[in-house]
JSON list of C-alpha atoms in Angstrom, two decimals:
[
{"chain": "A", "resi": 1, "resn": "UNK", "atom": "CA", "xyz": [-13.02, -3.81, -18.78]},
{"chain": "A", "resi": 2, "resn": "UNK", "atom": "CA", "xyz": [-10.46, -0.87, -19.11]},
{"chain": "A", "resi": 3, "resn": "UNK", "atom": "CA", "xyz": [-8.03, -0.83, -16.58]},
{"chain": "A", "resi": 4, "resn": "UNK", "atom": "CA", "xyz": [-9.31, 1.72, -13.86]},
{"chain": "A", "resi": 5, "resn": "UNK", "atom": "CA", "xyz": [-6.68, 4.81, -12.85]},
{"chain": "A", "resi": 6, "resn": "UNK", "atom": "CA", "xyz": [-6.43, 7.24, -10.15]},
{"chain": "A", "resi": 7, "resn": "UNK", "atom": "CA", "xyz": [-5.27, 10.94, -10.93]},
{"chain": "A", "resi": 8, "resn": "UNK", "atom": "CA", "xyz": [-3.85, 13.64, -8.46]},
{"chain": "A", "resi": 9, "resn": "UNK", "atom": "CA", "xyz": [-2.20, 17.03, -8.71]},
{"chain": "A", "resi": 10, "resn": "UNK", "atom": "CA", "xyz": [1.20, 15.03, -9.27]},
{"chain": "A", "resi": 11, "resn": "UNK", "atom": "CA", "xyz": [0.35, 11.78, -9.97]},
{"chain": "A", "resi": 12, "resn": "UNK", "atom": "CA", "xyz": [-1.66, 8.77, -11.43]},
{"chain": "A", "resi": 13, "resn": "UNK", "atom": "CA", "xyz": [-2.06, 5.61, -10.17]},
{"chain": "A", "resi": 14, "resn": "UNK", "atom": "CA", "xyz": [-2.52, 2.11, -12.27]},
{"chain": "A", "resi": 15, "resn": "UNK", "atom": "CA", "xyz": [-2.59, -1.22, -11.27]},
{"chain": "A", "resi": 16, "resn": "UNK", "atom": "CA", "xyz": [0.35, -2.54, -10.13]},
{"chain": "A", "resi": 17, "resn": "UNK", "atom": "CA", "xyz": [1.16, -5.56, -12.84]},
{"chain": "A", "resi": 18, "resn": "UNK", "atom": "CA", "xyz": [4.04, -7.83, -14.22]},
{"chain": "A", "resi": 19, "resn": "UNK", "atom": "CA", "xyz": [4.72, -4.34, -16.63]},
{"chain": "A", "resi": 20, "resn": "UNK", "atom": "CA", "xyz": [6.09, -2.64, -13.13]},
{"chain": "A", "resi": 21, "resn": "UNK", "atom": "CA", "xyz": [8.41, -5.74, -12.37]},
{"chain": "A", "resi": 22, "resn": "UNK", "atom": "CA", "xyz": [11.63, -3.59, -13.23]},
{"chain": "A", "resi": 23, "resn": "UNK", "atom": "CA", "xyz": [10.32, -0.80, -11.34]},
{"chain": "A", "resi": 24, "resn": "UNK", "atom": "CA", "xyz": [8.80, -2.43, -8.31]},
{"chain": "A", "resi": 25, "resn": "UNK", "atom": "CA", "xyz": [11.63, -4.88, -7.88]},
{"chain": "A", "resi": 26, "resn": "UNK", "atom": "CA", "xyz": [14.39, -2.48, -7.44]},
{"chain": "A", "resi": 27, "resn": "UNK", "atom": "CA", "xyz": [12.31, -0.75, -4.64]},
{"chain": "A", "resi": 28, "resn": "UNK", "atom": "CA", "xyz": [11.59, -3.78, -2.98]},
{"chain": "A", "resi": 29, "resn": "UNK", "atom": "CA", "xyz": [15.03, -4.66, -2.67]},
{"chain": "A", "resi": 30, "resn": "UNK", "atom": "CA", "xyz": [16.13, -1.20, -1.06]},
{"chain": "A", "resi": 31, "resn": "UNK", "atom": "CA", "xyz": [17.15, -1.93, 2.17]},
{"chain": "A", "resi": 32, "resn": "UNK", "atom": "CA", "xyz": [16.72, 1.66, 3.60]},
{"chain": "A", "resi": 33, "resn": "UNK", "atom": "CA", "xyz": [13.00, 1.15, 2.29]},
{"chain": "A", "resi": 34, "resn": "UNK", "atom": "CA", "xyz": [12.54, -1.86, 3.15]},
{"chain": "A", "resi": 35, "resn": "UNK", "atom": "CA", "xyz": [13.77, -2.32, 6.53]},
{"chain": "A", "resi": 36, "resn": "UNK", "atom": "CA", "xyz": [10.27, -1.83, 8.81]},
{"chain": "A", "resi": 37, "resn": "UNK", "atom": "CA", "xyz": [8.27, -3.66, 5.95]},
{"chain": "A", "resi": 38, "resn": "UNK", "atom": "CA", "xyz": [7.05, -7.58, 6.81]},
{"chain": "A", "resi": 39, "resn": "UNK", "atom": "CA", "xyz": [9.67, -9.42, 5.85]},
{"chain": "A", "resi": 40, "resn": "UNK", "atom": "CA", "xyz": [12.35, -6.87, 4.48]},
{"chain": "A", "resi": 41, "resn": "UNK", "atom": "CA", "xyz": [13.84, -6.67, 1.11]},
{"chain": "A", "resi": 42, "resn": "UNK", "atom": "CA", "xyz": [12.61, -8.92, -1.56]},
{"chain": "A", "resi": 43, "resn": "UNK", "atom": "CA", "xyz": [14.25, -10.62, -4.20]},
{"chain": "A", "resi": 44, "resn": "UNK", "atom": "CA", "xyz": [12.76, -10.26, -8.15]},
{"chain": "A", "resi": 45, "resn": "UNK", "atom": "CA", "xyz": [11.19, -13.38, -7.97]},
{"chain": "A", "resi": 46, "resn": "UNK", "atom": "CA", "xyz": [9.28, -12.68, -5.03]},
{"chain": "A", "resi": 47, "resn": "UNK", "atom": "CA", "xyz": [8.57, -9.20, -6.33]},
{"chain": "A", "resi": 48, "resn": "UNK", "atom": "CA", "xyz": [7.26, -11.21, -9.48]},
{"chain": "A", "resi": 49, "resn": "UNK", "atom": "CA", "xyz": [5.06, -13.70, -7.75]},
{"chain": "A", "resi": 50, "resn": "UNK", "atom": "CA", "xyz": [3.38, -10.36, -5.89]},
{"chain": "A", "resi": 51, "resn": "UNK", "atom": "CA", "xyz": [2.72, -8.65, -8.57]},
{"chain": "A", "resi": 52, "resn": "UNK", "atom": "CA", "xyz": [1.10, -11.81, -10.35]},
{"chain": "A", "resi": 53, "resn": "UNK", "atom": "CA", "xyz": [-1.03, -12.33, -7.58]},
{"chain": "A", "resi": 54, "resn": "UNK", "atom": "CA", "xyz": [-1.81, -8.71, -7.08]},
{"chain": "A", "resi": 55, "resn": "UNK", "atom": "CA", "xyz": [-3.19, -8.72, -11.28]},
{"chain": "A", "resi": 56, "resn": "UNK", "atom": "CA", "xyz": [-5.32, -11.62, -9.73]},
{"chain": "A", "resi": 57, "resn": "UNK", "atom": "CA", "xyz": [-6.73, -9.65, -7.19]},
{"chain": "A", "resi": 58, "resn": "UNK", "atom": "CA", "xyz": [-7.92, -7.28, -9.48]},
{"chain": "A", "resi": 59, "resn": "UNK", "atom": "CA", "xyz": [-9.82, -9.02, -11.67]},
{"chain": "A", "resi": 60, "resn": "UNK", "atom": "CA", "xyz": [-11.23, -11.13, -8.98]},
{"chain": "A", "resi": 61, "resn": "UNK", "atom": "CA", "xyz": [-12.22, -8.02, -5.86]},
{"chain": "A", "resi": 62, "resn": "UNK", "atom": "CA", "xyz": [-11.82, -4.96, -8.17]},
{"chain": "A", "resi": 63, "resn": "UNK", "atom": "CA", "xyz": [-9.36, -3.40, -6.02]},
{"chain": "A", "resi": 64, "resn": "UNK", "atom": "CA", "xyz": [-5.43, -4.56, -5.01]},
{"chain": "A", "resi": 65, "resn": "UNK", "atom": "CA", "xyz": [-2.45, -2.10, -4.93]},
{"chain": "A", "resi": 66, "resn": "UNK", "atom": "CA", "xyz": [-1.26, 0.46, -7.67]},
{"chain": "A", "resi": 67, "resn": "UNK", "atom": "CA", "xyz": [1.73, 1.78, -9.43]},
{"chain": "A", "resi": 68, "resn": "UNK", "atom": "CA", "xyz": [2.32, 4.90, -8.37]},
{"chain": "A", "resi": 69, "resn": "UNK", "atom": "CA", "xyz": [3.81, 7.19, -10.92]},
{"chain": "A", "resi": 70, "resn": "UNK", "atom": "CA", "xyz": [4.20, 10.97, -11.41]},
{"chain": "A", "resi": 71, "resn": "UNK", "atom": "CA", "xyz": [1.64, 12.46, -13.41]},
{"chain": "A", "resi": 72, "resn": "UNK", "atom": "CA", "xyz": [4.31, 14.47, -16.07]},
{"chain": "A", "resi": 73, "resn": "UNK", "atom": "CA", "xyz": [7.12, 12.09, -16.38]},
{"chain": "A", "resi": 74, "resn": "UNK", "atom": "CA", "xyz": [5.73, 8.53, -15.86]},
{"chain": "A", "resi": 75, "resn": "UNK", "atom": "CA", "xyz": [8.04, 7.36, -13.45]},
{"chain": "A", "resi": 76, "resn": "UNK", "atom": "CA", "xyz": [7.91, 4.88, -10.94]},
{"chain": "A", "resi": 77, "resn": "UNK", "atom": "CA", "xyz": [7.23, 5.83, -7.17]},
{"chain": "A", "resi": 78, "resn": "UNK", "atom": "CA", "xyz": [6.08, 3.63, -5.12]},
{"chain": "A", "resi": 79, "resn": "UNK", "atom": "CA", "xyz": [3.27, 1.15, -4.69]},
{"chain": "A", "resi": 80, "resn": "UNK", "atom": "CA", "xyz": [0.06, 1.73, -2.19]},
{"chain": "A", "resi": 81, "resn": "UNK", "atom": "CA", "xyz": [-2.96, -0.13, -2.20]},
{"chain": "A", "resi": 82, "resn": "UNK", "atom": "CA", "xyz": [-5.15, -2.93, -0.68]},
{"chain": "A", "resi": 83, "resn": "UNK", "atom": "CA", "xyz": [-4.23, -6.23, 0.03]},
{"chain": "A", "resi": 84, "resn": "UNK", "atom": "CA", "xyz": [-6.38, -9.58, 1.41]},
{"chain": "A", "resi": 85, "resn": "UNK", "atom": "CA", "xyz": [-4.98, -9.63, 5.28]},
{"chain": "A", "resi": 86, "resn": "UNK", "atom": "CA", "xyz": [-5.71, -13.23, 7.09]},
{"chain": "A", "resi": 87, "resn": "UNK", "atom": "CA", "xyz": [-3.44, -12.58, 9.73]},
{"chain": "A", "resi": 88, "resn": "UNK", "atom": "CA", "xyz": [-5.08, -9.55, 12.25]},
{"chain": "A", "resi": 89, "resn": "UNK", "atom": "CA", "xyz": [-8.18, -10.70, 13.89]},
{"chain": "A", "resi": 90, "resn": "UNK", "atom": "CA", "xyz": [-11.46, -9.13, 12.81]},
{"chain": "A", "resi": 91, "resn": "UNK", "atom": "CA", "xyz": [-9.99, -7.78, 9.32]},
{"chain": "A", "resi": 92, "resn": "UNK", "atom": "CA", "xyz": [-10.56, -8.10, 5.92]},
{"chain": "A", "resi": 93, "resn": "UNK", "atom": "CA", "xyz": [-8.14, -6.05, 4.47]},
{"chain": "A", "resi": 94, "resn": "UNK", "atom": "CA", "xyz": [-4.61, -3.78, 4.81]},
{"chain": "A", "resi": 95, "resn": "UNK", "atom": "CA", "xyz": [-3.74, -0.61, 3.32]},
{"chain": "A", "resi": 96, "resn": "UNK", "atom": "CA", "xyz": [-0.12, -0.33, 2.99]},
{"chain": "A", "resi": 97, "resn": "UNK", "atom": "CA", "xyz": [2.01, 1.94, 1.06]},
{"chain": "A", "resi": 98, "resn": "UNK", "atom": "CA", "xyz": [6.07, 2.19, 0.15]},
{"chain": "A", "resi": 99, "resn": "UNK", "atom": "CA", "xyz": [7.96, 5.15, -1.57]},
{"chain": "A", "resi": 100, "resn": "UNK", "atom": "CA", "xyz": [10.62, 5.37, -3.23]},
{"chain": "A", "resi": 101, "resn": "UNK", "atom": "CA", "xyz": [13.64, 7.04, -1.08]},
{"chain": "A", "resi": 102, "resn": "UNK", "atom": "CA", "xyz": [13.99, 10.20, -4.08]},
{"chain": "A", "resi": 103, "resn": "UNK", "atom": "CA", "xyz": [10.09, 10.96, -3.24]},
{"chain": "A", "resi": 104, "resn": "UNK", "atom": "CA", "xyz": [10.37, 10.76, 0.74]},
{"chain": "A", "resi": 105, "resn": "UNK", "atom": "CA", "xyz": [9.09, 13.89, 2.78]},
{"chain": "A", "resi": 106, "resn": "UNK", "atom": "CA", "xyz": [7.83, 15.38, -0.31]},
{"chain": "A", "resi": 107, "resn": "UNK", "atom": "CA", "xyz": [3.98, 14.73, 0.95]},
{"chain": "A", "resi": 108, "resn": "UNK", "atom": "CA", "xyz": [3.92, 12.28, -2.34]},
{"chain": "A", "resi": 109, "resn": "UNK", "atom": "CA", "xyz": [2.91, 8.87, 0.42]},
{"chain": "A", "resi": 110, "resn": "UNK", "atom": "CA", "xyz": [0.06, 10.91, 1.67]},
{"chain": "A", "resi": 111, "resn": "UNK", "atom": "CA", "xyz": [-1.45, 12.61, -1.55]},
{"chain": "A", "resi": 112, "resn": "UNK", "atom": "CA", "xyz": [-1.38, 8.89, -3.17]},
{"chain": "A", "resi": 113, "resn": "UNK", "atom": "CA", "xyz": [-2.99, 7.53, 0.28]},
{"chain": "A", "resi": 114, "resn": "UNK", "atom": "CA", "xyz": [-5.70, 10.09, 0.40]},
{"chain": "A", "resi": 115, "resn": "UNK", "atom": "CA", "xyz": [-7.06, 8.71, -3.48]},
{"chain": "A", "resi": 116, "resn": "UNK", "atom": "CA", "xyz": [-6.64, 5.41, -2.83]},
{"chain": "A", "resi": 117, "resn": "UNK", "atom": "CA", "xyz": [-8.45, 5.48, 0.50]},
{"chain": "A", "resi": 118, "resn": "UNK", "atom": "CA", "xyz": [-11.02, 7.48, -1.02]},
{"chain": "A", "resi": 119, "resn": "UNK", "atom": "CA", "xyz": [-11.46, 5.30, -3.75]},
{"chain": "A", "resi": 120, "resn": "UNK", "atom": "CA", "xyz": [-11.17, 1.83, -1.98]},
{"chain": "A", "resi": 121, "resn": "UNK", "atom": "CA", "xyz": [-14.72, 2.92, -0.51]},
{"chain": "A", "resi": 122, "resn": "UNK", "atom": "CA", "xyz": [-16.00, 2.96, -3.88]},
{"chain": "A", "resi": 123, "resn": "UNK", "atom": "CA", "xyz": [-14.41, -0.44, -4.27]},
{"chain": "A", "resi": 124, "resn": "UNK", "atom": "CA", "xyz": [-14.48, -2.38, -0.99]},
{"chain": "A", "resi": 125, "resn": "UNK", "atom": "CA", "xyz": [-17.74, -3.10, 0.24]},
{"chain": "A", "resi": 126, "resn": "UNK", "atom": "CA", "xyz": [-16.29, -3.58, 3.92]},
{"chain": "A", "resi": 127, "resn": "UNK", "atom": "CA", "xyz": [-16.70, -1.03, 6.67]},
{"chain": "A", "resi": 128, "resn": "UNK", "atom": "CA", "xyz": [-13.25, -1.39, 7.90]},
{"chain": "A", "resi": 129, "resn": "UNK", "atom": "CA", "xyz": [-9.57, -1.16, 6.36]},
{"chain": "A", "resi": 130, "resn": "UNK", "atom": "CA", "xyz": [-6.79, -1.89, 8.43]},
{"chain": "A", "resi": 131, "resn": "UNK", "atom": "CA", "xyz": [-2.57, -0.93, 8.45]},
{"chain": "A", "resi": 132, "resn": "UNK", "atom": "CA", "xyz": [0.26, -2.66, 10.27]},
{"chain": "A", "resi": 133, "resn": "UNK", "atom": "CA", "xyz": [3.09, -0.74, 11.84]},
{"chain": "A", "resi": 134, "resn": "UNK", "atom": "CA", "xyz": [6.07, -1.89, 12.96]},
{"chain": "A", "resi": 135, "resn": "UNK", "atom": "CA", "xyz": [7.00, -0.45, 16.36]},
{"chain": "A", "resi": 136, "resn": "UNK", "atom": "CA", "xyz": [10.42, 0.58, 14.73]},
{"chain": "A", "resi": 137, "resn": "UNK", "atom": "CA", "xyz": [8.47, 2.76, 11.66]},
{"chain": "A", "resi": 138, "resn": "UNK", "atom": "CA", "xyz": [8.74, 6.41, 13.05]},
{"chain": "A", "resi": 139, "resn": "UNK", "atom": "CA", "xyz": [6.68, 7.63, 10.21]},
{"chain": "A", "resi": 140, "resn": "UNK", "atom": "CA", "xyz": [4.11, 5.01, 10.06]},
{"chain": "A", "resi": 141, "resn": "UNK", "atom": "CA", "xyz": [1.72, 5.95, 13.00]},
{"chain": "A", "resi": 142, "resn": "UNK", "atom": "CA", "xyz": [2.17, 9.62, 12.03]},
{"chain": "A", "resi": 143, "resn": "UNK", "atom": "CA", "xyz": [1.37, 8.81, 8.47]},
{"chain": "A", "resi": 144, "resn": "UNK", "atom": "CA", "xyz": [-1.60, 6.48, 8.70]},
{"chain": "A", "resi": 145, "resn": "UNK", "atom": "CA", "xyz": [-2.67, 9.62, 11.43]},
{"chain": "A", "resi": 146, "resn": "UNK", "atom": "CA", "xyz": [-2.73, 12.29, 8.41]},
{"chain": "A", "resi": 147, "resn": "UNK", "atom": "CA", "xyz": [-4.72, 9.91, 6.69]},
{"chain": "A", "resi": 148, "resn": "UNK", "atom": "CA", "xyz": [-7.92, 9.36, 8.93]},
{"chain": "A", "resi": 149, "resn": "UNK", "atom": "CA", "xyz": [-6.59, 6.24, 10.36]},
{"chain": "A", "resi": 150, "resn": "UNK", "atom": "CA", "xyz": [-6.75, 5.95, 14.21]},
{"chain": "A", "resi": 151, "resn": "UNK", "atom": "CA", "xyz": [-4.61, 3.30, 16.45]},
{"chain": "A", "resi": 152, "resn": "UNK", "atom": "CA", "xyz": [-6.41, 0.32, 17.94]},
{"chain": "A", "resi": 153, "resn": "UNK", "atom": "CA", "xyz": [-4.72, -2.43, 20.13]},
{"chain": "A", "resi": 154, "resn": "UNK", "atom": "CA", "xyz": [-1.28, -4.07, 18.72]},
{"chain": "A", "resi": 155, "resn": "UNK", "atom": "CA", "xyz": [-1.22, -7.70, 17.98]},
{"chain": "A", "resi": 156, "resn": "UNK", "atom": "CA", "xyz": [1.15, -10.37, 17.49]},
{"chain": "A", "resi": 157, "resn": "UNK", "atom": "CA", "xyz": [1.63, -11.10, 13.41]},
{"chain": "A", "resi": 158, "resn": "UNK", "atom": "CA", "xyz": [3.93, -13.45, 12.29]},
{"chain": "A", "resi": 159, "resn": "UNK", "atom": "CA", "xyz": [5.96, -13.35, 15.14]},
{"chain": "A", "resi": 160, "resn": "UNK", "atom": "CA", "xyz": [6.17, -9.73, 15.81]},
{"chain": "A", "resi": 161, "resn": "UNK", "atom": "CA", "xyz": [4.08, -7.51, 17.81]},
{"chain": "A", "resi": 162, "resn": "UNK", "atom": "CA", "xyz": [3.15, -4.33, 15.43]},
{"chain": "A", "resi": 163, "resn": "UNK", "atom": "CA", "xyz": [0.79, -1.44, 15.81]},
{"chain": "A", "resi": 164, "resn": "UNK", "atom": "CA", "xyz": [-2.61, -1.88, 14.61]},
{"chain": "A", "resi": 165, "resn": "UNK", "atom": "CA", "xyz": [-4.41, 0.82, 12.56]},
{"chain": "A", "resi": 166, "resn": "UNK", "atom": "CA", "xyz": [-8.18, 1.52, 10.85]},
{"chain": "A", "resi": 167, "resn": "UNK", "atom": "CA", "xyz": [-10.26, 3.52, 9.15]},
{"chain": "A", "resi": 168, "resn": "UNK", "atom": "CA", "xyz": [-14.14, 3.17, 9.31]},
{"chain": "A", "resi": 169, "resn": "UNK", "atom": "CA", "xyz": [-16.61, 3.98, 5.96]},
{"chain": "A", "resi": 170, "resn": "UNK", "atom": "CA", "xyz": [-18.52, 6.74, 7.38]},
{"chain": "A", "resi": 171, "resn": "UNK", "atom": "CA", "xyz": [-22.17, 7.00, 7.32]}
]
């Protein structure tokens, strides 16, 4: 099966993969990025065993989280995707997304959240996907907002009480 890739105005997305470990590593370990996502920074290892299991995910669900890269140069973004979520009652799975600090408040999070949301439908056969905000995020609820998610009650996840979000298939 050929790998499957999304396409935008200014960017394409790919699988996120061991290939991105460079990439994906240095913007997991950003601090400033970092700093209202579960668990903070991560070290390459860590980034490594993610991105293993996230190659897993895709050949076993036929969805997980992509590379996001601009569409002229190649380079590396961000990530955004879908991810397995055990932790929230009543969910399957979490959309989450991180940029890059050179691509913030450029509209870039929400242009590569619109195509994956649209296309996780195609993908997910569940009626639901969730997102996790922590209470400190000011752009989180605002973001997830812009993208057709709508706020539900918060719950307590590994320790920390964070805003719940969803989106509903329609129809």
């Amino acid at each position: 099966m050929d790998a499957p890739s999304l396409r935008t105005k200014r960017l394409v997305l790919l699988p996120l993969g061991s290939a991105d470990l460079d990439e994906a590593a240095a913007l997991f370990a950003d601090p400033r990025v970092m700093v209202n996502i579960d668990g903070g920074t991560r070290d390459r290892s860590t980034t490594s065993r993610l991105l293993q299991a996230n190659e897993r995910c895709w050949k076993t669900e036929g969805w997980g989280l992509w590379a996001i890269r601009d569409a002229t140069s190649g380079a590396f973004i961000g990530q955004g995707g879908l991810q397995r979520i055990t932790e929230l009652q009543d969910a399957d799975v979490e959309f989450s997304a991180i940029i890059g600090r050179r691509n913030w408040r450029k509209g870039i999070a929400t242009e590569a959240a619109n195509a994956i949301v649209y296309d996780a439908w195609e993908r997910f056969p569940g009626s639901q996907i969730h997102a996790l905000v922590h209470p400190d995020s000011a752009a989180g609820g605002p973001f997830l907002r812009r993208i057709g998610f709508r706020r539900d009650d918060d719950q307590l996840v590994h320790g920390e009480t964070l805003e719940v979000w969803h989106t509903q298939r329609l129809g």
